[in-house]
């Protein structure tokens, strides 16, 4: 990803187009407030993971996380909190279909956890993302019927497979994100574990400071918008 960005920058500069120095994806497609909120929700604190979150939030397709260490699951469950519903490949098809339909109609976030190389037909049908608008109502085709989509519905897929083998017909329907731990992210996690074990009060104070900082930034942004 970084190599691709460097090649694009080199091409842009060769054409004489001005470009910002030290270009970063997070400076263009996100902001400090959003990223800070993700970090308090246990998103790994490294550029690769942050870029993954930005790509997910800006994509029209549902995300599929390659997540052998469970980092994406931890982040999603913390971010969506108690509203999140979870389905797994071991569920019977009719129960899975019922859960997906209910979440669509009620606007409840849904996680398909620990997917294998083969996805349930109901999940594949949802990934096709066939939508239509009737009046002010948006509907999505789920196998052989149309289901109303309520605001707030989000769908996530995670797999623990390090090298999943999905066919091209699946890959083109999802935004596939590699959430395997990076060296930078692992160092940050190990440091946090060490501090929490050796100095638990210090770790609690650090987390509280982070939350307070981002809460103040949020209030600052709201005040600026009101003034404008």
PDB file of C-alpha atoms in Angstrom:
ATOM      1  CA  UNK A   1       0.000   0.000   0.000  1.00  0.00           C
ATOM      2  CA  UNK A   2       2.799   2.431   0.914  1.00  0.00           C
ATOM      3  CA  UNK A   3       4.722   1.470  -2.231  1.00  0.00           C
ATOM      4  CA  UNK A   4       1.626   2.207  -4.335  1.00  0.00           C
ATOM      5  CA  UNK A   5       1.184   5.621  -2.686  1.00  0.00           C
ATOM      6  CA  UNK A   6       4.854   6.489  -3.303  1.00  0.00           C
ATOM      7  CA  UNK A   7       4.513   5.545  -6.993  1.00  0.00           C
ATOM      8  CA  UNK A   8       1.359   7.652  -7.327  1.00  0.00           C
ATOM      9  CA  UNK A   9       3.078  10.622  -5.674  1.00  0.00           C
ATOM     10  CA  UNK A  10       6.079  10.281  -7.963  1.00  0.00           C
ATOM     11  CA  UNK A  11       3.789  10.215 -11.006  1.00  0.00           C
ATOM     12  CA  UNK A  12       1.824  13.258  -9.800  1.00  0.00           C
ATOM     13  CA  UNK A  13       5.027  15.228  -9.188  1.00  0.00           C
ATOM     14  CA  UNK A  14       6.346  14.254 -12.629  1.00  0.00           C
ATOM     15  CA  UNK A  15       3.303  15.903 -14.206  1.00  0.00           C
ATOM     16  CA  UNK A  16       3.937  19.161 -12.343  1.00  0.00           C
ATOM     17  CA  UNK A  17       0.892  18.890 -10.059  1.00  0.00           C
ATOM     18  CA  UNK A  18       1.473  20.236  -6.553  1.00  0.00           C
ATOM     19  CA  UNK A  19       1.023  17.773  -3.701  1.00  0.00           C
ATOM     20  CA  UNK A  20       1.303  18.006   0.078  1.00  0.00           C
ATOM     21  CA  UNK A  21       4.524  16.897   1.706  1.00  0.00           C
ATOM     22  CA  UNK A  22       4.363  13.779   3.902  1.00  0.00           C
ATOM     23  CA  UNK A  23       1.092  12.643   2.348  1.00  0.00           C
ATOM     24  CA  UNK A  24      -0.940  10.401   4.658  1.00  0.00           C
ATOM     25  CA  UNK A  25      -4.246   8.706   3.929  1.00  0.00           C
ATOM     26  CA  UNK A  26      -5.595   9.651   7.361  1.00  0.00           C
ATOM     27  CA  UNK A  27      -5.062  13.370   6.683  1.00  0.00           C
ATOM     28  CA  UNK A  28      -7.307  13.245   3.607  1.00  0.00           C
ATOM     29  CA  UNK A  29     -10.045  10.704   4.347  1.00  0.00           C
ATOM     30  CA  UNK A  30     -10.380  11.024   8.120  1.00  0.00           C
ATOM     31  CA  UNK A  31      -9.681  13.348  11.051  1.00  0.00           C
ATOM     32  CA  UNK A  32      -8.008  13.260  14.458  1.00  0.00           C
ATOM     33  CA  UNK A  33     -11.309  13.068  16.308  1.00  0.00           C
ATOM     34  CA  UNK A  34     -12.522   9.958  14.474  1.00  0.00           C
ATOM     35  CA  UNK A  35      -9.154   8.207  14.690  1.00  0.00           C
ATOM     36  CA  UNK A  36      -8.858   9.036  18.381  1.00  0.00           C
ATOM     37  CA  UNK A  37     -12.286   7.530  19.008  1.00  0.00           C
ATOM     38  CA  UNK A  38     -11.240   4.350  17.177  1.00  0.00           C
ATOM     39  CA  UNK A  39      -8.085   4.094  19.292  1.00  0.00           C
ATOM     40  CA  UNK A  40     -10.095   4.329  22.518  1.00  0.00           C
ATOM     41  CA  UNK A  41     -12.183   1.460  21.110  1.00  0.00           C
ATOM     42  CA  UNK A  42      -9.052  -0.757  20.943  1.00  0.00           C
ATOM     43  CA  UNK A  43      -8.107  -0.242  17.320  1.00  0.00           C
ATOM     44  CA  UNK A  44      -4.358  -1.064  17.106  1.00  0.00           C
ATOM     45  CA  UNK A  45      -2.313   2.130  17.169  1.00  0.00           C
ATOM     46  CA  UNK A  46      -0.293   1.742  13.965  1.00  0.00           C
ATOM     47  CA  UNK A  47      -0.659   3.376  10.554  1.00  0.00           C
ATOM     48  CA  UNK A  48      -1.558   0.113   8.796  1.00  0.00           C
ATOM     49  CA  UNK A  49      -4.510  -0.640  11.107  1.00  0.00           C
ATOM     50  CA  UNK A  50      -5.680   2.984  11.046  1.00  0.00           C
ATOM     51  CA  UNK A  51      -5.602   2.960   7.236  1.00  0.00           C
ATOM     52  CA  UNK A  52      -7.667  -0.254   7.294  1.00  0.00           C
ATOM     53  CA  UNK A  53     -10.287   1.451   9.462  1.00  0.00           C
ATOM     54  CA  UNK A  54     -10.353   4.473   7.134  1.00  0.00           C
ATOM     55  CA  UNK A  55     -10.794   2.257   4.052  1.00  0.00           C
ATOM     56  CA  UNK A  56     -13.618   0.384   5.785  1.00  0.00           C
ATOM     57  CA  UNK A  57     -15.431   3.578   6.765  1.00  0.00           C
ATOM     58  CA  UNK A  58     -15.192   5.004   3.223  1.00  0.00           C
ATOM     59  CA  UNK A  59     -16.117   1.849   1.315  1.00  0.00           C
ATOM     60  CA  UNK A  60     -19.558   1.089  -0.110  1.00  0.00           C
ATOM     61  CA  UNK A  61     -18.951  -2.656   0.127  1.00  0.00           C
ATOM     62  CA  UNK A  62     -19.134  -4.709   3.316  1.00  0.00           C
ATOM     63  CA  UNK A  63     -15.712  -5.395   4.911  1.00  0.00           C
ATOM     64  CA  UNK A  64     -14.087  -8.816   5.263  1.00  0.00           C
ATOM     65  CA  UNK A  65     -11.277  -8.816   7.838  1.00  0.00           C
ATOM     66  CA  UNK A  66      -8.394 -11.296   7.700  1.00  0.00           C
ATOM     67  CA  UNK A  67      -8.011 -11.398  11.472  1.00  0.00           C
ATOM     68  CA  UNK A  68      -5.982 -14.354  12.850  1.00  0.00           C
ATOM     69  CA  UNK A  69      -5.089 -12.549  16.104  1.00  0.00           C
ATOM     70  CA  UNK A  70      -8.629 -11.267  16.778  1.00  0.00           C
ATOM     71  CA  UNK A  71      -7.731  -7.567  16.642  1.00  0.00           C
ATOM     72  CA  UNK A  72     -10.586  -6.629  14.318  1.00  0.00           C
ATOM     73  CA  UNK A  73     -13.137  -8.570  16.405  1.00  0.00           C
ATOM     74  CA  UNK A  74     -12.029  -6.762  19.571  1.00  0.00           C
ATOM     75  CA  UNK A  75     -12.303  -3.373  17.853  1.00  0.00           C
ATOM     76  CA  UNK A  76     -15.704  -4.088  16.259  1.00  0.00           C
ATOM     77  CA  UNK A  77     -17.225  -5.424  19.474  1.00  0.00           C
ATOM     78  CA  UNK A  78     -15.940  -2.439  21.476  1.00  0.00           C
ATOM     79  CA  UNK A  79     -17.058   0.042  18.819  1.00  0.00           C
ATOM     80  CA  UNK A  80     -20.584  -1.361  18.378  1.00  0.00           C
ATOM     81  CA  UNK A  81     -20.985  -2.301  22.073  1.00  0.00           C
ATOM     82  CA  UNK A  82     -24.137  -4.123  23.181  1.00  0.00           C
ATOM     83  CA  UNK A  83     -26.040  -3.350  19.966  1.00  0.00           C
ATOM     84  CA  UNK A  84     -23.894  -5.783  17.975  1.00  0.00           C
ATOM     85  CA  UNK A  85     -25.384  -9.140  17.006  1.00  0.00           C
ATOM     86  CA  UNK A  86     -23.123 -12.068  16.126  1.00  0.00           C
ATOM     87  CA  UNK A  87     -23.702 -14.975  13.745  1.00  0.00           C
ATOM     88  CA  UNK A  88     -21.295 -17.854  13.096  1.00  0.00           C
ATOM     89  CA  UNK A  89     -20.818 -20.494  10.366  1.00  0.00           C
ATOM     90  CA  UNK A  90     -22.033 -23.190  12.780  1.00  0.00           C
ATOM     91  CA  UNK A  91     -25.561 -21.702  12.829  1.00  0.00           C
ATOM     92  CA  UNK A  92     -28.322 -23.362  10.852  1.00  0.00           C
ATOM     93  CA  UNK A  93     -29.169 -21.587   7.613  1.00  0.00           C
ATOM     94  CA  UNK A  94     -32.740 -20.679   8.567  1.00  0.00           C
ATOM     95  CA  UNK A  95     -31.580 -19.158  11.882  1.00  0.00           C
ATOM     96  CA  UNK A  96     -28.860 -17.200  10.093  1.00  0.00           C
ATOM     97  CA  UNK A  97     -31.373 -15.919   7.532  1.00  0.00           C
ATOM     98  CA  UNK A  98     -33.727 -14.861  10.330  1.00  0.00           C
ATOM     99  CA  UNK A  99     -30.934 -13.037  12.220  1.00  0.00           C
ATOM    100  CA  UNK A 100     -29.799 -11.152   9.115  1.00  0.00           C
ATOM    101  CA  UNK A 101     -33.381 -10.146   8.251  1.00  0.00           C
ATOM    102  CA  UNK A 102     -34.048  -8.888  11.782  1.00  0.00           C
ATOM    103  CA  UNK A 103     -30.840  -6.849  11.874  1.00  0.00           C
ATOM    104  CA  UNK A 104     -31.599  -5.309   8.484  1.00  0.00           C
ATOM    105  CA  UNK A 105     -35.134  -4.300   9.456  1.00  0.00           C
ATOM    106  CA  UNK A 106     -34.165  -3.007  12.916  1.00  0.00           C
ATOM    107  CA  UNK A 107     -30.909  -1.262  11.913  1.00  0.00           C
ATOM    108  CA  UNK A 108     -28.729  -3.423  14.174  1.00  0.00           C
ATOM    109  CA  UNK A 109     -24.996  -3.933  13.413  1.00  0.00           C
ATOM    110  CA  UNK A 110     -24.177  -7.566  12.549  1.00  0.00           C
ATOM    111  CA  UNK A 111     -20.912  -9.543  12.745  1.00  0.00           C
ATOM    112  CA  UNK A 112     -20.305 -12.816  10.870  1.00  0.00           C
ATOM    113  CA  UNK A 113     -17.536 -14.180  13.074  1.00  0.00           C
ATOM    114  CA  UNK A 114     -14.778 -16.671  12.156  1.00  0.00           C
ATOM    115  CA  UNK A 115     -15.877 -17.337   8.580  1.00  0.00           C
ATOM    116  CA  UNK A 116     -14.305 -20.250   6.711  1.00  0.00           C
ATOM    117  CA  UNK A 117     -13.389 -20.482   3.047  1.00  0.00           C
ATOM    118  CA  UNK A 118     -17.034 -21.171   2.163  1.00  0.00           C
ATOM    119  CA  UNK A 119     -19.679 -18.574   3.005  1.00  0.00           C
ATOM    120  CA  UNK A 120     -23.330 -19.362   3.635  1.00  0.00           C
ATOM    121  CA  UNK A 121     -25.593 -18.627   0.654  1.00  0.00           C
ATOM    122  CA  UNK A 122     -27.571 -16.143   2.736  1.00  0.00           C
ATOM    123  CA  UNK A 123     -24.362 -14.212   3.510  1.00  0.00           C
ATOM    124  CA  UNK A 124     -23.322 -14.250  -0.149  1.00  0.00           C
ATOM    125  CA  UNK A 125     -26.759 -12.922  -1.082  1.00  0.00           C
ATOM    126  CA  UNK A 126     -26.293 -10.031   1.367  1.00  0.00           C
ATOM    127  CA  UNK A 127     -22.799  -9.309   0.019  1.00  0.00           C
ATOM    128  CA  UNK A 128     -24.244  -8.866  -3.483  1.00  0.00           C
ATOM    129  CA  UNK A 129     -25.767  -5.675  -2.048  1.00  0.00           C
ATOM    130  CA  UNK A 130     -28.636  -5.494  -4.539  1.00  0.00           C
ATOM    131  CA  UNK A 131     -30.676  -2.474  -3.436  1.00  0.00           C
ATOM    132  CA  UNK A 132     -33.730  -0.568  -4.551  1.00  0.00           C
ATOM    133  CA  UNK A 133     -35.644   2.483  -3.362  1.00  0.00           C
ATOM    134  CA  UNK A 134     -39.428   2.374  -2.998  1.00  0.00           C
ATOM    135  CA  UNK A 135     -40.745   5.758  -1.916  1.00  0.00           C
ATOM    136  CA  UNK A 136     -38.541   6.715   1.020  1.00  0.00           C
ATOM    137  CA  UNK A 137     -37.741   3.104   1.911  1.00  0.00           C
ATOM    138  CA  UNK A 138     -34.505   1.366   0.939  1.00  0.00           C
ATOM    139  CA  UNK A 139     -34.595  -2.387   0.423  1.00  0.00           C
ATOM    140  CA  UNK A 140     -31.947  -5.049  -0.126  1.00  0.00           C
ATOM    141  CA  UNK A 141     -32.448  -8.412  -1.807  1.00  0.00           C
ATOM    142  CA  UNK A 142     -31.830 -11.314   0.578  1.00  0.00           C
ATOM    143  CA  UNK A 143     -31.973 -14.509  -1.475  1.00  0.00           C
ATOM    144  CA  UNK A 144     -35.540 -14.628  -2.880  1.00  0.00           C
ATOM    145  CA  UNK A 145     -37.137 -11.661  -1.096  1.00  0.00           C
ATOM    146  CA  UNK A 146     -36.654  -7.933  -0.544  1.00  0.00           C
ATOM    147  CA  UNK A 147     -35.971  -6.776   3.027  1.00  0.00           C
ATOM    148  CA  UNK A 148     -36.215  -3.190   4.299  1.00  0.00           C
ATOM    149  CA  UNK A 149     -32.896  -1.688   5.415  1.00  0.00           C
ATOM    150  CA  UNK A 150     -33.146   0.523   8.495  1.00  0.00           C
ATOM    151  CA  UNK A 151     -30.547   3.235   9.239  1.00  0.00           C
ATOM    152  CA  UNK A 152     -27.764   1.963  11.462  1.00  0.00           C
ATOM    153  CA  UNK A 153     -27.339  -1.452   9.840  1.00  0.00           C
ATOM    154  CA  UNK A 154     -23.709  -2.443   9.336  1.00  0.00           C
ATOM    155  CA  UNK A 155     -22.272  -5.819   8.396  1.00  0.00           C
ATOM    156  CA  UNK A 156     -18.804  -7.155   9.190  1.00  0.00           C
ATOM    157  CA  UNK A 157     -17.117 -10.464   8.333  1.00  0.00           C
ATOM    158  CA  UNK A 158     -14.006 -11.771  10.110  1.00  0.00           C
ATOM    159  CA  UNK A 159     -11.918 -14.863   9.454  1.00  0.00           C
ATOM    160  CA  UNK A 160      -9.083 -16.351  11.508  1.00  0.00           C
ATOM    161  CA  UNK A 161      -7.566 -17.923   8.400  1.00  0.00           C
ATOM    162  CA  UNK A 162      -4.181 -16.344   7.640  1.00  0.00           C
ATOM    163  CA  UNK A 163      -4.486 -17.184   3.930  1.00  0.00           C
ATOM    164  CA  UNK A 164      -8.187 -17.508   3.104  1.00  0.00           C
ATOM    165  CA  UNK A 165      -9.079 -18.763  -0.361  1.00  0.00           C
ATOM    166  CA  UNK A 166     -12.189 -16.979  -1.575  1.00  0.00           C
ATOM    167  CA  UNK A 167     -13.222 -17.093  -5.178  1.00  0.00           C
ATOM    168  CA  UNK A 168     -13.137 -13.959  -7.343  1.00  0.00           C
ATOM    169  CA  UNK A 169     -16.944 -13.773  -7.176  1.00  0.00           C
ATOM    170  CA  UNK A 170     -16.650 -13.165  -3.401  1.00  0.00           C
ATOM    171  CA  UNK A 171     -13.562 -10.927  -3.502  1.00  0.00           C
ATOM    172  CA  UNK A 172     -15.221  -8.431  -5.852  1.00  0.00           C
ATOM    173  CA  UNK A 173     -18.204  -8.093  -3.509  1.00  0.00           C
ATOM    174  CA  UNK A 174     -16.294  -7.226  -0.309  1.00  0.00           C
ATOM    175  CA  UNK A 175     -13.630  -4.826   0.895  1.00  0.00           C
ATOM    176  CA  UNK A 176     -10.949  -7.273   2.045  1.00  0.00           C
ATOM    177  CA  UNK A 177      -8.731  -5.894   4.816  1.00  0.00           C
ATOM    178  CA  UNK A 178      -5.659  -7.583   6.270  1.00  0.00           C
ATOM    179  CA  UNK A 179      -5.752  -7.088  10.045  1.00  0.00           C
ATOM    180  CA  UNK A 180      -2.798  -9.317  10.897  1.00  0.00           C
ATOM    181  CA  UNK A 181      -0.682  -7.807  13.630  1.00  0.00           C
ATOM    182  CA  UNK A 182       2.219  -5.581  12.512  1.00  0.00           C
ATOM    183  CA  UNK A 183       5.525  -5.109  14.307  1.00  0.00           C
ATOM    184  CA  UNK A 184       4.606  -1.541  15.223  1.00  0.00           C
ATOM    185  CA  UNK A 185       1.185  -2.586  16.498  1.00  0.00           C
ATOM    186  CA  UNK A 186       2.610  -5.524  18.449  1.00  0.00           C
ATOM    187  CA  UNK A 187       5.164  -3.274  20.173  1.00  0.00           C
ATOM    188  CA  UNK A 188       2.409  -0.887  21.224  1.00  0.00           C
ATOM    189  CA  UNK A 189       0.230  -3.718  22.543  1.00  0.00           C
ATOM    190  CA  UNK A 190       3.077  -5.341  24.480  1.00  0.00           C
ATOM    191  CA  UNK A 191       4.033  -1.995  25.999  1.00  0.00           C
ATOM    192  CA  UNK A 192       0.440  -1.442  27.108  1.00  0.00           C
ATOM    193  CA  UNK A 193       0.303  -4.953  28.630  1.00  0.00           C
ATOM    194  CA  UNK A 194       3.594  -4.388  30.465  1.00  0.00           C
ATOM    195  CA  UNK A 195       2.463  -1.044  31.884  1.00  0.00           C
ATOM    196  CA  UNK A 196      -0.946  -2.437  32.896  1.00  0.00           C
ATOM    197  CA  UNK A 197       0.772  -5.284  34.782  1.00  0.00           C
ATOM    198  CA  UNK A 198       3.539  -3.271  36.403  1.00  0.00           C
ATOM    199  CA  UNK A 199       1.790   0.080  36.858  1.00  0.00           C
ATOM    200  CA  UNK A 200      -1.993  -0.472  36.628  1.00  0.00           C
ATOM    201  CA  UNK A 201      -2.794   2.972  38.039  1.00  0.00           C
ATOM    202  CA  UNK A 202      -0.558   4.607  35.438  1.00  0.00           C
ATOM    203  CA  UNK A 203      -2.283   2.669  32.652  1.00  0.00           C
ATOM    204  CA  UNK A 204      -5.744   3.693  33.898  1.00  0.00           C
ATOM    205  CA  UNK A 205      -4.629   7.322  34.080  1.00  0.00           C
ATOM    206  CA  UNK A 206      -3.260   7.103  30.524  1.00  0.00           C
ATOM    207  CA  UNK A 207      -6.548   5.696  29.162  1.00  0.00           C
ATOM    208  CA  UNK A 208      -8.549   8.335  31.042  1.00  0.00           C
ATOM    209  CA  UNK A 209      -6.317  11.081  29.652  1.00  0.00           C
ATOM    210  CA  UNK A 210      -6.814   9.767  26.118  1.00  0.00           C
ATOM    211  CA  UNK A 211     -10.608   9.682  26.547  1.00  0.00           C
ATOM    212  CA  UNK A 212     -10.679  13.168  28.063  1.00  0.00           C
ATOM    213  CA  UNK A 213      -8.451  14.552  25.326  1.00  0.00           C
ATOM    214  CA  UNK A 214     -10.657  13.235  22.522  1.00  0.00           C
ATOM    215  CA  UNK A 215     -13.822  14.296  24.337  1.00  0.00           C
ATOM    216  CA  UNK A 216     -12.441  17.837  24.569  1.00  0.00           C
ATOM    217  CA  UNK A 217     -11.489  17.714  20.873  1.00  0.00           C
ATOM    218  CA  UNK A 218     -15.046  16.625  20.033  1.00  0.00           C
ATOM    219  CA  UNK A 219     -16.533  19.496  22.050  1.00  0.00           C
ATOM    220  CA  UNK A 220     -14.088  21.905  20.403  1.00  0.00           C
ATOM    221  CA  UNK A 221     -15.180  20.771  16.945  1.00  0.00           C
ATOM    222  CA  UNK A 222     -18.874  21.086  17.860  1.00  0.00           C
ATOM    223  CA  UNK A 223     -18.264  24.609  19.199  1.00  0.00           C
ATOM    224  CA  UNK A 224     -16.382  25.613  16.040  1.00  0.00           C
ATOM    225  CA  UNK A 225     -19.241  24.341  13.849  1.00  0.00           C
ATOM    226  CA  UNK A 226     -21.799  26.274  15.905  1.00  0.00           C
ATOM    227  CA  UNK A 227     -19.756  29.453  15.608  1.00  0.00           C
ATOM    228  CA  UNK A 228     -19.434  29.030  11.839  1.00  0.00           C
TER     229      UNK A 228
END
